[in-house]
PDB file of C-alpha atoms and ligand atoms in Angstrom:
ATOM      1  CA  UNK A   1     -92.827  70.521-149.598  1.00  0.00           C
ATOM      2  CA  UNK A   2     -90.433  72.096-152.272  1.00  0.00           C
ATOM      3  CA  UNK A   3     -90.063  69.641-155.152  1.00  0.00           C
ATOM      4  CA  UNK A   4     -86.828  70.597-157.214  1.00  0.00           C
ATOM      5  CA  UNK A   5     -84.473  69.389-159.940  1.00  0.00           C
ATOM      6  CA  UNK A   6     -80.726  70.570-159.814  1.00  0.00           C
ATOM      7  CA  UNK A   7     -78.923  70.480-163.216  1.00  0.00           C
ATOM      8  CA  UNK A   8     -75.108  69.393-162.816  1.00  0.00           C
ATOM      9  CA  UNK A   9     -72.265  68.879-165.227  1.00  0.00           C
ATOM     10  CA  UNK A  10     -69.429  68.307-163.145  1.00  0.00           C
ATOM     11  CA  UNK A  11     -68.093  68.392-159.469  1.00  0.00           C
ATOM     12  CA  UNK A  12     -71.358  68.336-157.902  1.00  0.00           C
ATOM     13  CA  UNK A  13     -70.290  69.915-154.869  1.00  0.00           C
ATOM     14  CA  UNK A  14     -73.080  72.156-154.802  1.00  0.00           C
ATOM     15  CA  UNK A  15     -75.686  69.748-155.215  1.00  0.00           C
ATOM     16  CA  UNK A  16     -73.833  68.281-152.025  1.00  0.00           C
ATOM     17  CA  UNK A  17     -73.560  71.186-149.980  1.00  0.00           C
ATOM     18  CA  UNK A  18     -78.189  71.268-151.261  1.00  0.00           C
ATOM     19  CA  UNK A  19     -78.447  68.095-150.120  1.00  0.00           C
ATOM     20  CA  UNK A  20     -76.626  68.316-146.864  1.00  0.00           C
ATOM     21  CA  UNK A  21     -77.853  71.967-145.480  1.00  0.00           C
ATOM     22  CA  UNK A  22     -81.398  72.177-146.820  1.00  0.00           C
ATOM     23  CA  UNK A  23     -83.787  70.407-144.254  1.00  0.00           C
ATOM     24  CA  UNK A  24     -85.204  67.222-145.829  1.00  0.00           C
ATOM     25  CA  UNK A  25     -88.802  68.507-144.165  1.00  0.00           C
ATOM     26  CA  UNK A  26     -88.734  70.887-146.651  1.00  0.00           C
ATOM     27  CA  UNK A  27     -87.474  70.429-150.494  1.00  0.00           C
ATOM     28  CA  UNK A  28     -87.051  67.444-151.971  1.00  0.00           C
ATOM     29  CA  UNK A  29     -84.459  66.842-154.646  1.00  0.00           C
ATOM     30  CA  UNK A  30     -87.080  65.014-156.946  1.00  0.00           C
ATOM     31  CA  UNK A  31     -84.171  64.239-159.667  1.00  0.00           C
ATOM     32  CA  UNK A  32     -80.780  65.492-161.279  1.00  0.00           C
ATOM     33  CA  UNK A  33     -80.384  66.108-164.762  1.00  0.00           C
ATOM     34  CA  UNK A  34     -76.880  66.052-166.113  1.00  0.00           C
ATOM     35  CA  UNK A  35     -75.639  66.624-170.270  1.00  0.00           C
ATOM     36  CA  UNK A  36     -72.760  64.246-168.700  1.00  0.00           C
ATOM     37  CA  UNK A  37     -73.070  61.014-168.169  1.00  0.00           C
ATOM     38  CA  UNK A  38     -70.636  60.144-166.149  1.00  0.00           C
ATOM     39  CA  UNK A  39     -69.250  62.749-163.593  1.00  0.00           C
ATOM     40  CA  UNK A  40     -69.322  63.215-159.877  1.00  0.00           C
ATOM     41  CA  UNK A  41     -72.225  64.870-159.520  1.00  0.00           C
ATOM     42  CA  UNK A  42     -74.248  62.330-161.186  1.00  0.00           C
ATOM     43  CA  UNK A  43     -72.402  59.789-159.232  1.00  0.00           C
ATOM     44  CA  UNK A  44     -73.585  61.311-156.162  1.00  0.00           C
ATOM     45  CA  UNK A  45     -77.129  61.426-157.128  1.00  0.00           C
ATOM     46  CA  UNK A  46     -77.098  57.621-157.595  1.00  0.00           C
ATOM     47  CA  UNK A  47     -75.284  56.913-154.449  1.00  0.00           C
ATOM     48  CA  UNK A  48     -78.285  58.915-152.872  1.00  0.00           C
ATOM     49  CA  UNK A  49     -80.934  56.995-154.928  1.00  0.00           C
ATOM     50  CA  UNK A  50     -81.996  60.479-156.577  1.00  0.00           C
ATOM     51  CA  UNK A  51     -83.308  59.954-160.470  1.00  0.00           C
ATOM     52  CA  UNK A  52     -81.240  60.920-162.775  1.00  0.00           C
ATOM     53  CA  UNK A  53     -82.218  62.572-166.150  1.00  0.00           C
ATOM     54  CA  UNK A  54     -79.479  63.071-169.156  1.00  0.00           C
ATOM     55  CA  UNK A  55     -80.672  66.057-171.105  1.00  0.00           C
ATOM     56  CA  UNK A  56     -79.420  67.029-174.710  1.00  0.00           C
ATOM     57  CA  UNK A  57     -81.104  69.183-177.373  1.00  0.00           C
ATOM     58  CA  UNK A  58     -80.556  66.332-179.933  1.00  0.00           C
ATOM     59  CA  UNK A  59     -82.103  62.749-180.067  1.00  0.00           C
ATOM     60  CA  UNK A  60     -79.835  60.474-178.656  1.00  0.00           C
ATOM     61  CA  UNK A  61     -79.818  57.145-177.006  1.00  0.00           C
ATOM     62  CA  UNK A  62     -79.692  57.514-173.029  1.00  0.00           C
ATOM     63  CA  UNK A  63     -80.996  60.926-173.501  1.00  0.00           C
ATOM     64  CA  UNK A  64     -84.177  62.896-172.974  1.00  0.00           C
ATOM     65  CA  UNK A  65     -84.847  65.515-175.093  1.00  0.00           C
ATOM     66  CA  UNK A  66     -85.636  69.468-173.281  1.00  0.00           C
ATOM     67  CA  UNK A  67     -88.951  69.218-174.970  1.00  0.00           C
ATOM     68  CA  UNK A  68     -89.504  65.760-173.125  1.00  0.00           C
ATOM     69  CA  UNK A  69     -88.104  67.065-169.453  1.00  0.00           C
ATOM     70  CA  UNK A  70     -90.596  69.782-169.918  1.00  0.00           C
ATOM     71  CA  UNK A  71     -93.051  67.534-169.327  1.00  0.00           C
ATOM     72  CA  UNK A  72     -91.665  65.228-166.940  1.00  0.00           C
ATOM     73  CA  UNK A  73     -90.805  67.725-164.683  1.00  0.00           C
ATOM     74  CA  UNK A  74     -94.402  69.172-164.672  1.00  0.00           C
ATOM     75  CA  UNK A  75     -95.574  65.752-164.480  1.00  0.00           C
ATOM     76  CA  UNK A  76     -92.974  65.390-161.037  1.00  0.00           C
ATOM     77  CA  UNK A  77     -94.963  68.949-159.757  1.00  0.00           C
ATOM     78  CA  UNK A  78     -91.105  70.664-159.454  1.00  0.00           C
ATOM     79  CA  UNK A  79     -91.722  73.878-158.435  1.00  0.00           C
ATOM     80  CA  UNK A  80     -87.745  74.729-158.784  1.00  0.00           C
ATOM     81  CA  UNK A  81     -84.921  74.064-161.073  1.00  0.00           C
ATOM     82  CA  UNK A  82     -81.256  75.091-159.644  1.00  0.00           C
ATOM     83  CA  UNK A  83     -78.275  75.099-162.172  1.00  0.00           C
ATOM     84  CA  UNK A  84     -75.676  74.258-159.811  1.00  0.00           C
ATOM     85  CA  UNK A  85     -72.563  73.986-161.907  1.00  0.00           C
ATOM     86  CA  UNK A  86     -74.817  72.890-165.044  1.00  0.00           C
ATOM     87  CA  UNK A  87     -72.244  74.128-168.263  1.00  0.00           C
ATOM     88  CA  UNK A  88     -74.800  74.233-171.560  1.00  0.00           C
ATOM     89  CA  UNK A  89     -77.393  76.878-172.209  1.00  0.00           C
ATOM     90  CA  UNK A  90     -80.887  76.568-171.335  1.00  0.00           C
ATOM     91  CA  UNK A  91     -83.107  76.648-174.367  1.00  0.00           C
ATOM     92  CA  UNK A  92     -85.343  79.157-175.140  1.00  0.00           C
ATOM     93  CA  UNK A  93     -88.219  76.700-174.791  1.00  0.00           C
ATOM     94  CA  UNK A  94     -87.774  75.692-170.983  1.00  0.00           C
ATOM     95  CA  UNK A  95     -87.241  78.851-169.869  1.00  0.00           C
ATOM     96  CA  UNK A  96     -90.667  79.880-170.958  1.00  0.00           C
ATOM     97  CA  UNK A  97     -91.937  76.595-169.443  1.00  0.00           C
ATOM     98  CA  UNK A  98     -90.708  77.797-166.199  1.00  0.00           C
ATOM     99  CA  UNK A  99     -90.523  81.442-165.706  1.00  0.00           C
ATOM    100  CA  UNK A 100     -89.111  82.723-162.794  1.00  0.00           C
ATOM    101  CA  UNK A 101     -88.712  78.764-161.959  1.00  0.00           C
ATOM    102  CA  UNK A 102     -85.107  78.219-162.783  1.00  0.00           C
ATOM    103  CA  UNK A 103     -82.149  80.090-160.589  1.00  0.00           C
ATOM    104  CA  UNK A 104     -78.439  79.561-160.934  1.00  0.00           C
ATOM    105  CA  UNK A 105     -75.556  80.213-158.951  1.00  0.00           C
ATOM    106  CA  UNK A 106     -72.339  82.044-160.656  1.00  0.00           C
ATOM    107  CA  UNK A 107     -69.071  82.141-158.617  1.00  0.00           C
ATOM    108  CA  UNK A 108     -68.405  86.204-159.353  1.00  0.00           C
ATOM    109  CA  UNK A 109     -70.669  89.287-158.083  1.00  0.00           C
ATOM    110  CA  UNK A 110     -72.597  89.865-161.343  1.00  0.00           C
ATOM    111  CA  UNK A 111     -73.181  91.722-163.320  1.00  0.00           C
ATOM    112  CA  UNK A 112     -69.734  92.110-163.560  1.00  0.00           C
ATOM    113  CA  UNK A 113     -67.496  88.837-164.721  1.00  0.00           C
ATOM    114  CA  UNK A 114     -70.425  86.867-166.598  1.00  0.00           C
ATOM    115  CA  UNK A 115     -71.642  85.776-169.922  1.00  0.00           C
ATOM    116  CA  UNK A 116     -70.707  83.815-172.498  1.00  0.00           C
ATOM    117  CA  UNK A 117     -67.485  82.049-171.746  1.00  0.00           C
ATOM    118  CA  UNK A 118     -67.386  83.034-168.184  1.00  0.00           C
ATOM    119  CA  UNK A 119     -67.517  79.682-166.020  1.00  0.00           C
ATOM    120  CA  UNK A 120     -65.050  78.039-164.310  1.00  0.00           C
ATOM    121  CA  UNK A 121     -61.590  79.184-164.028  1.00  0.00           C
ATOM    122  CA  UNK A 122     -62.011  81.593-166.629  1.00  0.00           C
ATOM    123  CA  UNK A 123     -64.263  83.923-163.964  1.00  0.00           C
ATOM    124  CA  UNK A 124     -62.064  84.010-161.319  1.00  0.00           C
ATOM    125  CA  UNK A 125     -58.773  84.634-164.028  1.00  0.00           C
ATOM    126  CA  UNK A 126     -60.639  87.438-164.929  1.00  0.00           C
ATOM    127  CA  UNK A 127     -61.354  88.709-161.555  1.00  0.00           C
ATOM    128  CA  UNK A 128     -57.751  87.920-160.355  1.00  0.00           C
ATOM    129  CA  UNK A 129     -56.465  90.191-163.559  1.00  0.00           C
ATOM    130  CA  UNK A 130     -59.208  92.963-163.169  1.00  0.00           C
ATOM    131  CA  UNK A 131     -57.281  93.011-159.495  1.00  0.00           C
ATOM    132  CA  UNK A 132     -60.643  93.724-157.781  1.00  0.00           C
ATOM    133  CA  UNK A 133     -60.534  93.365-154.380  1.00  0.00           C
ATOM    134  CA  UNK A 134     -63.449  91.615-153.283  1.00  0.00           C
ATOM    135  CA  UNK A 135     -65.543  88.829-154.956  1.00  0.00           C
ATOM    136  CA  UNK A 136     -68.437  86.643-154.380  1.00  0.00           C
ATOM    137  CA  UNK A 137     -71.573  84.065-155.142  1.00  0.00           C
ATOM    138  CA  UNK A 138     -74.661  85.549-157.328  1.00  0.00           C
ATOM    139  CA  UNK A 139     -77.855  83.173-157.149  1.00  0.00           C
ATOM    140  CA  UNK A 140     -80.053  84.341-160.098  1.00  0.00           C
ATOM    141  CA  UNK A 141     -83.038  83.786-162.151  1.00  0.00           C
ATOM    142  CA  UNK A 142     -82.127  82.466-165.556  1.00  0.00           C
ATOM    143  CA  UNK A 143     -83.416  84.244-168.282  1.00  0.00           C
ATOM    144  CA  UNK A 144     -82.581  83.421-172.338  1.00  0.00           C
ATOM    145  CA  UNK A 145     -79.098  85.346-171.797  1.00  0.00           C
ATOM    146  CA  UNK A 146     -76.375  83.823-169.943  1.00  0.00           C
ATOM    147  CA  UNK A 147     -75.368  85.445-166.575  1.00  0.00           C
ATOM    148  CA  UNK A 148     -78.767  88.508-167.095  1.00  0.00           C
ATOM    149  CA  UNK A 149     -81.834  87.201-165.111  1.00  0.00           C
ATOM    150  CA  UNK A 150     -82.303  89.176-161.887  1.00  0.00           C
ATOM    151  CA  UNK A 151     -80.128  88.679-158.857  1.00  0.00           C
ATOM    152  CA  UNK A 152     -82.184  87.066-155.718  1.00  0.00           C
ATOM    153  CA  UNK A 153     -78.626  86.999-153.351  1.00  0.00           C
ATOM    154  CA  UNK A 154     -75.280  87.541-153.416  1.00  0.00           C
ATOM    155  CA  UNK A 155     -72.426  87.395-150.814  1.00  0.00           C
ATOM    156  CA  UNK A 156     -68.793  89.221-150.847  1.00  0.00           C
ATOM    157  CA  UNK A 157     -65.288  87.886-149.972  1.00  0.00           C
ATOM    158  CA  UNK A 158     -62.424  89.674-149.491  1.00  0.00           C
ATOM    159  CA  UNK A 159     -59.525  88.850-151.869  1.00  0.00           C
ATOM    160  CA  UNK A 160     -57.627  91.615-151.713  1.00  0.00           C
ATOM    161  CA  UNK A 161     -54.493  89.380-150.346  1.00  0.00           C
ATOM    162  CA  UNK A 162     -54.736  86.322-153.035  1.00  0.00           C
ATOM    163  CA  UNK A 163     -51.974  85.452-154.742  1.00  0.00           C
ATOM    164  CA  UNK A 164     -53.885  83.469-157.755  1.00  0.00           C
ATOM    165  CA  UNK A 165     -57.368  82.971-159.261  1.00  0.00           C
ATOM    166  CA  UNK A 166     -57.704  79.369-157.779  1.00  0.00           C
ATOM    167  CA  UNK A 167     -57.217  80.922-154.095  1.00  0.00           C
ATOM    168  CA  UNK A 168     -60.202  82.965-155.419  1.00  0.00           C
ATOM    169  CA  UNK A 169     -62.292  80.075-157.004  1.00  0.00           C
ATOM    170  CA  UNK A 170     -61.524  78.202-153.217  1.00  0.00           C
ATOM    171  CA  UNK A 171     -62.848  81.139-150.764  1.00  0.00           C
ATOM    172  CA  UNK A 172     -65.843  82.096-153.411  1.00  0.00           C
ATOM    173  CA  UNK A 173     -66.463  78.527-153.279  1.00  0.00           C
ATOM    174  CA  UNK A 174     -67.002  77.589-149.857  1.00  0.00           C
ATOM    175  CA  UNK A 175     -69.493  81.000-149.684  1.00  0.00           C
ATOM    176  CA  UNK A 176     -71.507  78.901-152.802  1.00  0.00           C
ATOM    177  CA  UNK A 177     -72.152  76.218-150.332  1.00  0.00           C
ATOM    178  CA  UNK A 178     -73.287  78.364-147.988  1.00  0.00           C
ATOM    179  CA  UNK A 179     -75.527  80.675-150.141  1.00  0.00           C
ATOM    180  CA  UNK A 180     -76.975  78.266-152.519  1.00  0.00           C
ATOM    181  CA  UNK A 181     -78.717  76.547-150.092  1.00  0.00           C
ATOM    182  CA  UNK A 182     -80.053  79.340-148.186  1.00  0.00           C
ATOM    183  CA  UNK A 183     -82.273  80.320-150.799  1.00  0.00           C
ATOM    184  CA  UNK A 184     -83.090  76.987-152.163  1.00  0.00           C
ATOM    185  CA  UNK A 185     -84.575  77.103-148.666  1.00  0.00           C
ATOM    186  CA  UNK A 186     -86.116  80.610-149.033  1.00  0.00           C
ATOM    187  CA  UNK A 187     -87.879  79.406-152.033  1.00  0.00           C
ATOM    188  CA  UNK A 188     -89.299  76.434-149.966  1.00  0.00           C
ATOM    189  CA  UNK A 189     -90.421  79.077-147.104  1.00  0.00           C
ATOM    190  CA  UNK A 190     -91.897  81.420-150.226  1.00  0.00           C
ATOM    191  CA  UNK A 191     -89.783  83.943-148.741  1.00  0.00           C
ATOM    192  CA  UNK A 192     -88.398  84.730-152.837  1.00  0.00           C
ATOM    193  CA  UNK A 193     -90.630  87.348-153.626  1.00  0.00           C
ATOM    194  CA  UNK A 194     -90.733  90.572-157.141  1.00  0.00           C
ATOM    195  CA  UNK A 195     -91.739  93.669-155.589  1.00  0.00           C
ATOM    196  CA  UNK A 196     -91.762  96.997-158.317  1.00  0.00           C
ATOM    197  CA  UNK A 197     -89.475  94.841-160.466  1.00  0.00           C
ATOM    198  CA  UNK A 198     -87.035  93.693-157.781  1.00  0.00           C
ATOM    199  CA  UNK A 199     -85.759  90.257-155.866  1.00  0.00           C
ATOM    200  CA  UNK A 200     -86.461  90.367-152.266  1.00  0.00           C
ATOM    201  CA  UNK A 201     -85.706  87.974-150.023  1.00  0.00           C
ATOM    202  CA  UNK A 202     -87.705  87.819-146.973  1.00  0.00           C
ATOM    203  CA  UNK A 203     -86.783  87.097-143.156  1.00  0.00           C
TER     204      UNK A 203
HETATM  205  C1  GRF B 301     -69.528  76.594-159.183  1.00  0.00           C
HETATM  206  O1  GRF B 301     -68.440  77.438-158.994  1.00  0.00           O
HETATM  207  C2  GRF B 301     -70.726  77.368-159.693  1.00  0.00           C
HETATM  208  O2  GRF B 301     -70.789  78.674-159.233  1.00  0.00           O
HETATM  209  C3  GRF B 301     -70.511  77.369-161.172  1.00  0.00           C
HETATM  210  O3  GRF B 301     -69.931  76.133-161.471  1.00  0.00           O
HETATM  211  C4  GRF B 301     -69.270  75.613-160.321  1.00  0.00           C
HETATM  212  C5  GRF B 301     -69.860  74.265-160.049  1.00  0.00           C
HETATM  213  O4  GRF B 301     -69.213  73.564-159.019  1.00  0.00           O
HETATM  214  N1  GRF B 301     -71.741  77.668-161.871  1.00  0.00           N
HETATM  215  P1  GRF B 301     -69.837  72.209-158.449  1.00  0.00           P
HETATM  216  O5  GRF B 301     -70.076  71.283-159.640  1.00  0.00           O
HETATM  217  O6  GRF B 301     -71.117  72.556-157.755  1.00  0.00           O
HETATM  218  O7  GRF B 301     -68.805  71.670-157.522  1.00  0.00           O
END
């Protein structure tokens, strides 16, 4: 069993589309951290009874320090932490206390259309202007640069007929839901492997 944490700061529909598609036999969402408190991701998580952690890199009431969910996480034995529409950067810190532990998913085929500055609407405006014709989901490691760890999957859609970046943000979208969860579930099946400095992902 798969114990992971999914970071949110918004929507949550990802987290949803985790919770629905990945078999319960196999990961458990052990809890949800949010820098929000109060959006509909995190309302989600305690309609579903999951714990729910509010991170911040400052001391604040409510809040738990990174340095603090370093520990409790460890202490929980997650093996997996998925940004799934989580907006602030991970500090240096946590990354090193989980290498190769923490994946996000980005709504554009990277490495084109990431970095700083490049969530949300702002991706697919880009995308739309750069008039490419296809886009897609990237699931990635996180690294201490936003958008750069190595990419474990990705999957295309044809755009080449939208008439505006939120008809790309919808059809990129619904192929989130679909990819996000299929390697949540590879990770469970240790089907995520590095082989001469590349992602594979296994049958
Ligand atoms: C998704 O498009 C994801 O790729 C990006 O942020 C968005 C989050 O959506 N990182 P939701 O909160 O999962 O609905």
């Amino acid at each position: 069993m798969l114990k992971i944490a999914v970071f949110v700061s918004g929507r949550g529909s990802n987290l949803k589309a985790i919770y629905e598609k990945v078999p319960k036999s196999k990961v458990e969402i052990a809890a949800i951290v949010s820098d929000k408190l109060d959006c509909p991701a995190v309302k989600f998580a305690e309609e579903k009874n999951i714990p729910v952690y509010f991170v911040s890199t400052k001391e604040k009431e409510n809040f738990i320090t990174y340095f603090n969910l370093i520990d409790e996480l460890k202490r929980m034995n997650v093996g997996l932490i998925v940004l799934a529409g989580f907006l602030k950067k991970i500090p240096d810190e946590f990354v090193d206390a989980f290498e190769n532990k923490i994946i996000n998913i980005h709504p554009a085929l990277l490495p084109s259309f990431g970095g700083k500055g490049m969530y949300g609407i702002n991706v697919h405006q880009a995308v739309f202007n750069s008039s490419a014709k296809v886009s897609g989901a990237t699931v990635h490691f996180v690294d201490k640069i936003y958008d750069n760890g190595k990419i474990i999957a990705q999957r295309a859609v044809d755009i080449s007929d939208v008439k505006s970046p939120e008809e790309i943000a919808e059809r990129v979208l619904k192929i989130e839901h679909e990819l996000l969860p299929f390697v949540v579930e590879k990770f469970a099946d240790n089907k995520v492997v590095i082989e001469n400095n590349r992602v594979l992902v296994l049958e």
